[in-house]
XYZ file of C-alpha atoms in Angstrom:
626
model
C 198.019 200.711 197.677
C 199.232 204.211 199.684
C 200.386 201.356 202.500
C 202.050 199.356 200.277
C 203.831 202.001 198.846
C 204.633 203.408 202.261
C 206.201 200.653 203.062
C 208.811 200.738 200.379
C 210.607 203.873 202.356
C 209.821 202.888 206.002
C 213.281 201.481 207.753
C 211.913 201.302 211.465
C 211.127 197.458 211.779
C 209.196 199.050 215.301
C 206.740 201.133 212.618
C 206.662 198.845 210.573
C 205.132 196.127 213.119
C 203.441 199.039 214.962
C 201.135 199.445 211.596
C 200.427 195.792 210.889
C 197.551 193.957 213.063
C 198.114 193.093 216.603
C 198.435 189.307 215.405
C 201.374 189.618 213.257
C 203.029 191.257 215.631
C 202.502 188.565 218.490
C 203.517 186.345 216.136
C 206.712 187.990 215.332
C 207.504 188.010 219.148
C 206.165 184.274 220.259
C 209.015 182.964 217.201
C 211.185 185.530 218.439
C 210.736 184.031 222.327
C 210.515 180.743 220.765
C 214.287 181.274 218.736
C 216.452 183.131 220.930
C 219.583 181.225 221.383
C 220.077 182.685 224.705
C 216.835 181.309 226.080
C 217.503 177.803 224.302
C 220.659 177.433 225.546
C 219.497 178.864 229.200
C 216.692 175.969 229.643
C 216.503 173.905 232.969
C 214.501 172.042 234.817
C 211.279 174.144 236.084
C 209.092 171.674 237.850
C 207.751 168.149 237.608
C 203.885 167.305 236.970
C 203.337 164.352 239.396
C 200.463 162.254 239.176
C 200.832 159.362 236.919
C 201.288 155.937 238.466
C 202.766 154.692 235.208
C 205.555 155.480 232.587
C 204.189 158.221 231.106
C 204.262 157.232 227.122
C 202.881 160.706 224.830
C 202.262 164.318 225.704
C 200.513 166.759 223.402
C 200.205 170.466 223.239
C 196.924 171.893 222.818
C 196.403 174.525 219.579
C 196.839 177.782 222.174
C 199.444 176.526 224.267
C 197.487 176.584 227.495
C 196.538 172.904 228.261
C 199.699 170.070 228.429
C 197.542 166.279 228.109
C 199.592 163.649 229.014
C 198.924 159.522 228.811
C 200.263 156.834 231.001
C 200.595 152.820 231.025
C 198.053 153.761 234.147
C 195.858 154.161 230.990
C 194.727 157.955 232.638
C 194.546 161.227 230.691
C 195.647 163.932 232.455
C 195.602 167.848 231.309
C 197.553 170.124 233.099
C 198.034 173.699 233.046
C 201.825 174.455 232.654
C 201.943 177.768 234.002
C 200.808 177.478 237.199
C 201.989 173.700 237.618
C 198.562 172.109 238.107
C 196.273 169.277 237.157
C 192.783 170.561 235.336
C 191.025 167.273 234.808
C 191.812 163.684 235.162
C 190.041 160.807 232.253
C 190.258 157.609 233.290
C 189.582 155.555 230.260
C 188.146 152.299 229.074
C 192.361 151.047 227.709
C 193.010 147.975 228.370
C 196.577 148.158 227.384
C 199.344 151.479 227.643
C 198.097 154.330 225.841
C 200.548 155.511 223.195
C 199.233 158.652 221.453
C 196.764 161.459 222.099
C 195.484 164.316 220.366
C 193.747 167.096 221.018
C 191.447 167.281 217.940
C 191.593 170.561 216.110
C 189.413 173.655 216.772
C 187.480 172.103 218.956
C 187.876 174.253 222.159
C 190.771 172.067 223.220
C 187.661 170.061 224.866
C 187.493 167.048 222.575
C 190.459 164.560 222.365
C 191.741 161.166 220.941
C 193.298 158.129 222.181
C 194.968 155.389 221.060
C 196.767 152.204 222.918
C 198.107 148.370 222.900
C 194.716 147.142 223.162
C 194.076 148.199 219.429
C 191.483 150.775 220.323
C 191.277 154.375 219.540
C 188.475 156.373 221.695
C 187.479 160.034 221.106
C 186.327 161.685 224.530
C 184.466 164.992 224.672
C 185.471 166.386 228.573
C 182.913 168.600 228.739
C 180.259 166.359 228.974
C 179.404 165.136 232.429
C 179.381 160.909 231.008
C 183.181 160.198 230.326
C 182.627 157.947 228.345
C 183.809 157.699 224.613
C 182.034 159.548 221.882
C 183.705 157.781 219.309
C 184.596 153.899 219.676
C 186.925 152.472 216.763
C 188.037 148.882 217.053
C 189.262 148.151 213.339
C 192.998 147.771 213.600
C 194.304 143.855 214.720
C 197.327 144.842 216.371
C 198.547 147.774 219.076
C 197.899 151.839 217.379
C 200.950 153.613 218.363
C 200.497 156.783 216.988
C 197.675 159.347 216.301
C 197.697 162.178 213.762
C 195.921 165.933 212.865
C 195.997 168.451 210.493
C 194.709 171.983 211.371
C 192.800 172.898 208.761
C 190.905 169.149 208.805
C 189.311 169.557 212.316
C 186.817 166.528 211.132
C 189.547 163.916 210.850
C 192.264 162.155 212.264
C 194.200 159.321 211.610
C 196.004 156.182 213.114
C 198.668 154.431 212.801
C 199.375 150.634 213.730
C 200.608 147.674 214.234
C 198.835 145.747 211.673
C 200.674 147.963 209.259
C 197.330 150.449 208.344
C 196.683 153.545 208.697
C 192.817 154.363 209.246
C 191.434 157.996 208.134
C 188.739 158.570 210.806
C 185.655 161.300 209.881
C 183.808 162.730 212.993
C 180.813 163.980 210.585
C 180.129 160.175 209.892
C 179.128 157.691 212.135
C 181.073 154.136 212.712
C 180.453 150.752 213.784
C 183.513 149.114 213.529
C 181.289 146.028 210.868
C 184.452 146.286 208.261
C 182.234 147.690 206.245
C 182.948 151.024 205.997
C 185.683 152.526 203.595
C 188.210 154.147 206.390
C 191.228 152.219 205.112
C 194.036 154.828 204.211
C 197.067 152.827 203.464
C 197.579 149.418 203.770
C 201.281 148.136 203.890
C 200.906 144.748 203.863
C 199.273 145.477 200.070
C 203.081 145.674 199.393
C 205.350 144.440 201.901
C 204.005 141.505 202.957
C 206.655 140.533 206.077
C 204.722 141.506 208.698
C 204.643 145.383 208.084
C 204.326 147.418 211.249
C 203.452 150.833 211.125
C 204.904 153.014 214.417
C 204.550 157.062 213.361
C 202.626 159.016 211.583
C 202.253 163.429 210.803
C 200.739 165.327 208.736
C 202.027 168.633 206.873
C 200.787 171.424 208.657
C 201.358 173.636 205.711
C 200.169 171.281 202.637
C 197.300 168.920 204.739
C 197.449 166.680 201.732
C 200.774 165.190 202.787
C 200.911 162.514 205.573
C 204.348 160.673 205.674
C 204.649 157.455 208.279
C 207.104 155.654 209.431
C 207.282 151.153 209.697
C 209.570 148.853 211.123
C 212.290 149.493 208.575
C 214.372 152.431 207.329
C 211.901 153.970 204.986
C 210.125 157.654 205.510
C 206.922 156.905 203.186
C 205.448 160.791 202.276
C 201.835 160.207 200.551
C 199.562 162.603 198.607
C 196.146 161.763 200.210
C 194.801 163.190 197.160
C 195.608 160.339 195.336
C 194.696 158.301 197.464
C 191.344 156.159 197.784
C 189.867 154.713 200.873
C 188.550 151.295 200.676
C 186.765 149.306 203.097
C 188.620 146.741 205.562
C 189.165 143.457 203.706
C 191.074 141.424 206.430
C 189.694 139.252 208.987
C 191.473 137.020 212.038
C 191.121 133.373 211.519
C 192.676 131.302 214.036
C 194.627 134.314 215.387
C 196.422 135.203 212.348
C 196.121 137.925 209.073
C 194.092 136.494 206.214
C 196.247 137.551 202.869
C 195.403 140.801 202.197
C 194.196 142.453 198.687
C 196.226 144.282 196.333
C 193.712 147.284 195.587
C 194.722 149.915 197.698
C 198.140 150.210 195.942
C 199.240 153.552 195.500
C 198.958 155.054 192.256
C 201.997 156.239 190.075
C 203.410 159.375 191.811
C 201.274 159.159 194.850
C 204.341 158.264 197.186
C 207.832 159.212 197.558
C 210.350 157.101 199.806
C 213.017 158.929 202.010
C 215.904 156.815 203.102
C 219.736 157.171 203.925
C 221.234 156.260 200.589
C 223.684 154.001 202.754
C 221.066 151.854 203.966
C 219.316 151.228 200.697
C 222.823 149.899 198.949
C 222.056 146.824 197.501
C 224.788 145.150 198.991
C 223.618 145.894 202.438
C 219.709 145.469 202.156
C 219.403 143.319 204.885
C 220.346 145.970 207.152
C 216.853 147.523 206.787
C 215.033 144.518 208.930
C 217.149 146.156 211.598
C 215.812 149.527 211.621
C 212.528 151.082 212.564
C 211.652 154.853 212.405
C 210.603 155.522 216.181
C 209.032 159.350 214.966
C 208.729 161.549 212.246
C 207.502 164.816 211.723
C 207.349 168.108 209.347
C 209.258 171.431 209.966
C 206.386 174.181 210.841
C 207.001 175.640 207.545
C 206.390 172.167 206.079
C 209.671 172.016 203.887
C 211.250 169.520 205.767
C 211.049 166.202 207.441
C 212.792 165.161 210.677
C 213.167 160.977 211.443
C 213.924 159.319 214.483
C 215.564 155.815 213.575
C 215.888 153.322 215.958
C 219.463 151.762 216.256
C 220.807 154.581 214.340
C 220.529 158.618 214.063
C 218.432 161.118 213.625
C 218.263 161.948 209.998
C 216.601 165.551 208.331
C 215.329 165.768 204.635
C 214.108 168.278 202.080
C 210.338 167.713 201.168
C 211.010 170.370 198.345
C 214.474 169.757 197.042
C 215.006 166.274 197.533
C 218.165 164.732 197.078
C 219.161 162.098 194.891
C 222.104 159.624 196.757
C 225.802 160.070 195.840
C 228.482 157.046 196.105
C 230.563 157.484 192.823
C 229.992 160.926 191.003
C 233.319 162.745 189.511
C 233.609 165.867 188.528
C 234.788 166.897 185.393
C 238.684 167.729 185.613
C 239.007 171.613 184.433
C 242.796 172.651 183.628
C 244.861 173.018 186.338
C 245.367 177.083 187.442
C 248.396 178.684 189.203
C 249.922 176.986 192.385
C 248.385 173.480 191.506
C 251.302 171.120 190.522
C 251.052 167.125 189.734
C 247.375 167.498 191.018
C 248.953 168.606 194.503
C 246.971 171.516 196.186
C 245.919 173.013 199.759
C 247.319 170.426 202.901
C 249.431 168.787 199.975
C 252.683 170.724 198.582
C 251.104 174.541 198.780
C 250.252 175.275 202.034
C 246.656 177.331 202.242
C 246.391 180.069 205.231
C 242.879 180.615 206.220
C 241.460 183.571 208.806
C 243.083 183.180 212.182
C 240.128 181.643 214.024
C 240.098 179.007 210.748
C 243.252 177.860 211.232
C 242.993 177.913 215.020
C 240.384 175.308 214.860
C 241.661 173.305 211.936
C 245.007 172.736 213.581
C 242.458 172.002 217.334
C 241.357 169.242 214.875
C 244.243 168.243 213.792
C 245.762 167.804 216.879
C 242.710 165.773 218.131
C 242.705 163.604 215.194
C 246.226 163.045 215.523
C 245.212 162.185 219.755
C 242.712 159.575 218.378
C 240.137 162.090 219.607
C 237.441 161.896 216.822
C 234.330 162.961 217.801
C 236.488 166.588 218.910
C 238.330 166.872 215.898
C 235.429 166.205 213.583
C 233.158 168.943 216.139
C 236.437 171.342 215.307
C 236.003 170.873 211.445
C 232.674 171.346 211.470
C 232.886 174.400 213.239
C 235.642 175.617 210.569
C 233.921 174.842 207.452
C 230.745 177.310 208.902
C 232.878 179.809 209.799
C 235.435 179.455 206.329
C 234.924 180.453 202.892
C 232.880 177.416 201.309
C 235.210 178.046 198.425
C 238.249 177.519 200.254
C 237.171 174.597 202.268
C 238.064 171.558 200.681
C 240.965 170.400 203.283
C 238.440 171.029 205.697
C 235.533 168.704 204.577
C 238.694 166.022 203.605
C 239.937 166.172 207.106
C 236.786 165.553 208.590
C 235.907 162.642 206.157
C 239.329 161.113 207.461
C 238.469 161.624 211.012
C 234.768 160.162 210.203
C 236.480 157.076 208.988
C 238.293 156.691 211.943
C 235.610 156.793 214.082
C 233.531 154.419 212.504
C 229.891 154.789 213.988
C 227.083 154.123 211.989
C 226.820 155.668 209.012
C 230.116 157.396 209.452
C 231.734 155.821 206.284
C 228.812 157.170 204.027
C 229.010 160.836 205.918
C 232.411 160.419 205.013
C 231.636 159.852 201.081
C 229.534 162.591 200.830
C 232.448 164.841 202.738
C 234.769 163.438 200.033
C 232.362 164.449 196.969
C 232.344 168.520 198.223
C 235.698 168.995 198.866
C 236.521 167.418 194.935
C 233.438 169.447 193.958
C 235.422 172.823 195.173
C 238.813 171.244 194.126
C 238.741 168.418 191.306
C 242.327 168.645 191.224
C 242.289 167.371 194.853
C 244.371 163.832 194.621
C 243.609 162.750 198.585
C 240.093 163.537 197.644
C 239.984 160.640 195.361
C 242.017 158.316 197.273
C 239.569 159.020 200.563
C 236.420 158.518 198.736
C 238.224 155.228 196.761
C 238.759 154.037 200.876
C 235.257 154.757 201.783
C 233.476 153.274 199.145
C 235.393 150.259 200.117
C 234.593 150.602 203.697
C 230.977 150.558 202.204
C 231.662 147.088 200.866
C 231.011 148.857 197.171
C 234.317 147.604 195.872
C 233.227 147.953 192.209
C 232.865 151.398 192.341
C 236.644 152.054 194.761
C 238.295 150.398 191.940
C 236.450 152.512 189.111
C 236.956 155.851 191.525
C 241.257 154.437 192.222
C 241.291 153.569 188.416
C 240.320 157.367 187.523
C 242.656 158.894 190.090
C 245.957 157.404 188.545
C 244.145 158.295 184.991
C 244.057 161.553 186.105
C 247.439 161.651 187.680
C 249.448 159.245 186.813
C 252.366 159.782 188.613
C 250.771 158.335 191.398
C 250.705 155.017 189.553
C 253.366 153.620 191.989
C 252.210 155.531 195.051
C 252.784 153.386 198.336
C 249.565 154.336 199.690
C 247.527 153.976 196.169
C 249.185 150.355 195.735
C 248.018 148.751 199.114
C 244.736 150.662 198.287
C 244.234 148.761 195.155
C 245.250 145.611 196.825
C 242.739 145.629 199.303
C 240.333 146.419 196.551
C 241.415 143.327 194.618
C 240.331 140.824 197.844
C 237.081 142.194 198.110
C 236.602 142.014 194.814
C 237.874 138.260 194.419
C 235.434 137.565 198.132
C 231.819 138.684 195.931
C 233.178 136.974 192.752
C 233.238 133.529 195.264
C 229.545 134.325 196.379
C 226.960 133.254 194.586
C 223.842 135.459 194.135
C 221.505 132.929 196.529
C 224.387 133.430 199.085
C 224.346 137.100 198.813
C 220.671 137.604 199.340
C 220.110 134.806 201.782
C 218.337 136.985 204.456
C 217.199 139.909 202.393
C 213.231 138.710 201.713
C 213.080 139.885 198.302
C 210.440 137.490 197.153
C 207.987 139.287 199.705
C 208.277 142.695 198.215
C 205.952 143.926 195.484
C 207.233 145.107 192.115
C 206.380 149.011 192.596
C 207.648 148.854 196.376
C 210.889 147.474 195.025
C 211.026 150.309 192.686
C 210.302 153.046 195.145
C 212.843 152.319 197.330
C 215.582 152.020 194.631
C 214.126 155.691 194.518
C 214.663 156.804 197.637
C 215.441 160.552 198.604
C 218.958 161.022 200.570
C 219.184 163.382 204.038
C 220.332 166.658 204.023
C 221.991 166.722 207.724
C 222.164 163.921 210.179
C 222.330 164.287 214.734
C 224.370 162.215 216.095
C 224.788 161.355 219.241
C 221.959 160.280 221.242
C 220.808 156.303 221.487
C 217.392 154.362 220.289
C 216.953 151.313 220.732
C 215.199 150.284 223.925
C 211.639 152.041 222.971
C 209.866 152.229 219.810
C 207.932 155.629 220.555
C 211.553 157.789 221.150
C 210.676 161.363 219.634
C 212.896 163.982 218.171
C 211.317 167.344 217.471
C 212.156 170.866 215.866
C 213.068 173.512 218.679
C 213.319 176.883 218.659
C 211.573 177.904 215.575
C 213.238 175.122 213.996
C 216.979 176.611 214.643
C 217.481 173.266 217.014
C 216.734 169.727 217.183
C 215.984 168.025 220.702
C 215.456 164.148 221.281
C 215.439 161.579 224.239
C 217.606 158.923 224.583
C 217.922 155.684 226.659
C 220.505 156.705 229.294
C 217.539 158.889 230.728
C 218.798 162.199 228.805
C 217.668 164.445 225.927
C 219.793 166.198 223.626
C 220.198 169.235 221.854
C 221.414 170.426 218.474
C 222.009 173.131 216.838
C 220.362 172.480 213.261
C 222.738 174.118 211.181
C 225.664 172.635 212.228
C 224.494 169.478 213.651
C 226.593 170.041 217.030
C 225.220 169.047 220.179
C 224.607 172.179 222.032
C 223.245 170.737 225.315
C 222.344 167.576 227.065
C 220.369 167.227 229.752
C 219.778 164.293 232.563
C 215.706 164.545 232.631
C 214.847 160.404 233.533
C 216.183 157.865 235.533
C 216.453 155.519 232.885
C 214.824 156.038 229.416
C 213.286 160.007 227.931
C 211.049 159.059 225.228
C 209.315 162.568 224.680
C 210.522 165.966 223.852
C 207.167 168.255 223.057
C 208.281 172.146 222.578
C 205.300 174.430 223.311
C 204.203 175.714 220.254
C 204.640 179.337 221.051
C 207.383 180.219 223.722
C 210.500 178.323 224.910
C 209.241 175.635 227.141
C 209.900 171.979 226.567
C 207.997 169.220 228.239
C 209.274 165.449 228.458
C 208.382 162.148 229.966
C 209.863 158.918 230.035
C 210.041 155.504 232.086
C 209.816 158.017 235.309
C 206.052 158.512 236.287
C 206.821 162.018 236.300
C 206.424 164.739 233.466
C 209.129 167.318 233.565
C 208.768 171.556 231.988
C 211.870 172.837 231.204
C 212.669 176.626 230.738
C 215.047 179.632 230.512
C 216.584 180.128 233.859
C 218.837 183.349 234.293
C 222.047 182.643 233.499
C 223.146 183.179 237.302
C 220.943 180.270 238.053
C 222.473 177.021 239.215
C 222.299 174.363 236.324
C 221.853 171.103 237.969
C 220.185 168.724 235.475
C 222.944 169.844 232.288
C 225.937 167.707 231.510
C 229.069 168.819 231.358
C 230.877 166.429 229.668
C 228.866 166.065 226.110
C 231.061 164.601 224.617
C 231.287 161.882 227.141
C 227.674 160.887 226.889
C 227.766 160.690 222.723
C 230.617 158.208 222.773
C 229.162 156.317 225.435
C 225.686 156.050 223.459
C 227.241 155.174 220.811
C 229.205 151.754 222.393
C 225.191 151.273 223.883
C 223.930 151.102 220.394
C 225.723 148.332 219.464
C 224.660 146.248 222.730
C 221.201 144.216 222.445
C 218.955 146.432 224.576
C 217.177 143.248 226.100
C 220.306 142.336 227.959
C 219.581 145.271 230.002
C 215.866 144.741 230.847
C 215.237 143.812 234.299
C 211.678 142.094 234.718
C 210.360 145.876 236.746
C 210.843 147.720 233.437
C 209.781 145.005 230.937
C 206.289 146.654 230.808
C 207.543 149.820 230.004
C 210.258 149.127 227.567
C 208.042 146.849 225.772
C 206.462 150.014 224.068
């Protein structure tokens, strides 16, 4: 109690961490070394691990930080200690296809690890012992594994993910023979999508264990409660080289599952869209609160495990009476000018002047930085600006970015009359013409002397042909590719469910690999990713900016593992090579960053909308089959 109480009038942090154990204060410094903006934005290429004779597909910290493993198409294992640039042991494994995942199992002595691959296997190896061979044979999934996951405090199990759209739960204290016999079955997709479900990613909360959220071969984050979950033995079999119809008993129960998705992808008009997606990654903020996705042909998308929240496409405020200085439902950029700090204003009119240059990536990166640095109270122009320049620019998911824009600045100004005329144009842009007329119907209810507006006029008439074009379709026509018949009732109703993102990075590409990562950084104040024009990228995670980008493979980086204690990043890609990067002095010569960053977004985003096998040539087909 007498140190409790001390504490209460101590202000020197330095006692303060001087009293507590020798652990907390390590701690303290390894995030602190880990977060420093200055090292972060200082990183560069240390060295490169050579070895490999293949594209090297999944690296993997071990618990302490002292051992990098790494897993090739060359199907070898190689761990390698990071600080003094060498190679510790080399496993040559029984694979018969590229290895996708490993693991170092937990508190094991960093001696006993997992592997998975494209021949459907997944091996446990103990390197210790003096035979090489697996410990642990599992044969039970019917198409490739592609990902491997652990928990911490679960240093019995691990789980994998596949192709055959199961995930397997995998106990070391019990033994396994791989007869279909034994209950190891997790989840089963195909229970409840039953289009050839493929499950790519899979992680585990490493503050609440009980969590395990995976990712498929459409736009859907899945986040289970294994607790409510029951295993149940593997009821499938291969007849004449295809699935037998699977059984409908490993169903989640009623609250057992929670579906994250970007609201604009789960519209009903657009539902189709989802066969186009696949989440390449996913994983959970250290702290466990959050949940980071890695879509192919699209963005990177964050959400809140805690405070989910619900989508947004038509939501009005209330309209409270107008105050002093609003006139005709005029305010701000309309007929009373509003002065904001001098750096404000210096980078609203920086946007202005881009957006005005047809320059919208800049002008949107200038509004962004604005609305951080502004009153949130005063920044309704700002978010309305930006939602006009995200319109412009049109890239996926812009127009919906662009909604949600439109609902905070009427949120800090209901009186705001572009506000409702923007989010009436987006919503049409979103091909939800229903709800543009109902949000264009309420803005000249509201202020009616914009009845006759120019602007409002053509809006409504644009309205009216969309509106006559779905009256003309019939419902078979609207839904002809959207395989509704092959989803079950429950599945149907948890993605009409689905949680929104909080913040969305833009600006790398996905789409020629299926194993692309994107991972917290920097005590989770960044977000770093590969891409397929052989760079990774940085963001800042509060504003979403790109910070950095880096050239790191020749052709494709598909992953970005951040030691878990200091500022070091490793990746790998197509190149045969694994690569450390690190804090160099700031004197140092910076050969692998790019200058122009704002170059390589808009060029990645013009390559997402080009059909990645046009690029294959028949020397890289192996690799960017993965």
């Amino acid at each position: 109690m007498k140190r409790k109480q001390r504490y209460g009038y101590v202000t020197n942090v330095t006692k303060m961490l001087s009293d507590r154990s020798y652990w907390d204060v390590e701690h303290v410094l390894r995030n602190r070394l880990r977060a420093a903006p200055q090292f972060v934005e200082s990183i560069e290429l240390e060295t490169e691990l050579k070895g490999h004779h293949g594209c090297v597909n999944c690296l993997q910290w071990s618990d302490n930080g002292r051992i990098l493993a790494s897993a090739s198409d060359d199907l070898h294992v190689k761990l390698w200690d990071p600080f003094r640039h060498t190679l510790l042991h080399d496993l040559m494994t029984p694979h018969e296809g590229n290895i996708f995942s490993v693991k170092f199992l937990p508190q094991r002595g960093n001696a006993v690890i997992a592997t998975c691959a494209g021949d459907n296997k997944t091996f446990v190896f103990d390197i210790n012992r003096e035979n090489e061979n697996p410990t642990r044979r599992c044969v039970c999934h019917l198409q490739r594994v592609k990902r491997l996951a652990t928990a911490p405090r679960n240093p019995h199990l691990f789980w994998s993910a596949a192709e055959d759209g199961l995930v397997l739960q995998h106990d070391m204290r019990v033994s396994h023979t791989c007869n279909q016999q034994d209950s190891n079955v997790l989840i089963d997709l195909r229970c409840y999508l039953r289009t050839s479900p493929e499950v790519k990613c899979i992680t585990i909360n490493p503050q609440r264990p009980e969590q395990i959220a995976i990712g498929a071969n459409d736009c859907y984050a899945r986040v289970y409660d294994r607790r409510m979950l029951s295993l149940t033995r593997l009821s499938d079999s291969r007849e004449f080289g295809e699935l037998m119809s699977p059984r409908n008993d490993n169903i989640p129960k009623d609250g057992c599952v929670r579906y994250f998705c970007p609201a604009h992808l789960n519209s009903d008009e657009k539902t189709h869209i989802q066969y186009f997606k696949t989440i390449t990654y996913l994983t959970f903020s250290p702290d466990g609160t959050e949940l980071l996705v890695n879509m192919g042909t699209d963005h990177i998308y964050l959400y809140n495990i805690n405070s989910s929240r619900q989508p947004v496409f038509l939501e009005l405020p209330k309209l409270p009476p107008k105050t002093n200085g609003e006139t005709n439902g005029c305010v701000g950029g309309e007929k009373m000018k509003h002065k904001f700090p001098p750096d404000v204003e210096q980078l609203k009119m920086e946007g202005n002047d881009s957006q005005e240059r047809s320059q919208y990536l800049q002008a949107i990166n200038k509004y962004t930085q604005a609305i951080r640095m502004a009153n949130s109270k005063d920044c309704a122009i700002l978010y309305l600006n930006r939602a006009t320049a995200l319109m412009k620019r049109d890239w996926y998911g812009d127009a919906y970015a662009a909604v949600r824009d439109c609902h905070t600045a009427l949120r800090l100004d209901p009186h705001y009359v572009k506000a409702y005329f923007r989010l009436a144009r987006a919503l049409l842009k979103l091909e939800q013409p229903k709800d543009a007329q109902i949000c264009l119907d309420e803005l000249i209810r509201r202020f009616p002397s914009y009845a006759k507006n120019q602007g409002v006029l053509l809006l409504g008439k644009d309205i009216g042909i969309e509106l006559d074009k779905q009256r003309m379709l019939t419902l078979e026509d609207r839904f002809a590719s959207v395989e509704v018949n092959y989803l079950h009732e429950k599945e149907m109703g948890w993605r009409a469910n689905s949680f929104d993102y909080e913040d969305r990075f833009v600006g790398h590409c996905n789409t020629k690999t299926d194993i692309k990562e994107a991972n917290f950084f920097g005590d989770s104040n960044y977000i770093v990713a590969g891409s397929d024009d052989g760079r990774f990228y940085v963001w800042d995670r509060h504003s979403g900016l790109v910070t950095a980008v880096y050239k790191a493979d020749e052709l494709i980086v598909n992953c970005v593992q951040p030691h878990p204690y200091i500022c070091l990043l490793a990746t790998s890609g197509i190149d045969n090579e694994i690569r450390l990067w690190a804090p160099k002095s700031p004197e140092s010569k910076f050969e692998r960053k790019e200058k122009n960053v704002d170059g390589s977004v808009s060029e990645n985003q013009a390559r997402m909308k080009i059909d990645p096998f046009e690029e294959i040539n028949p020397g890289q087909a192996m690799c960017r089959a993965s």
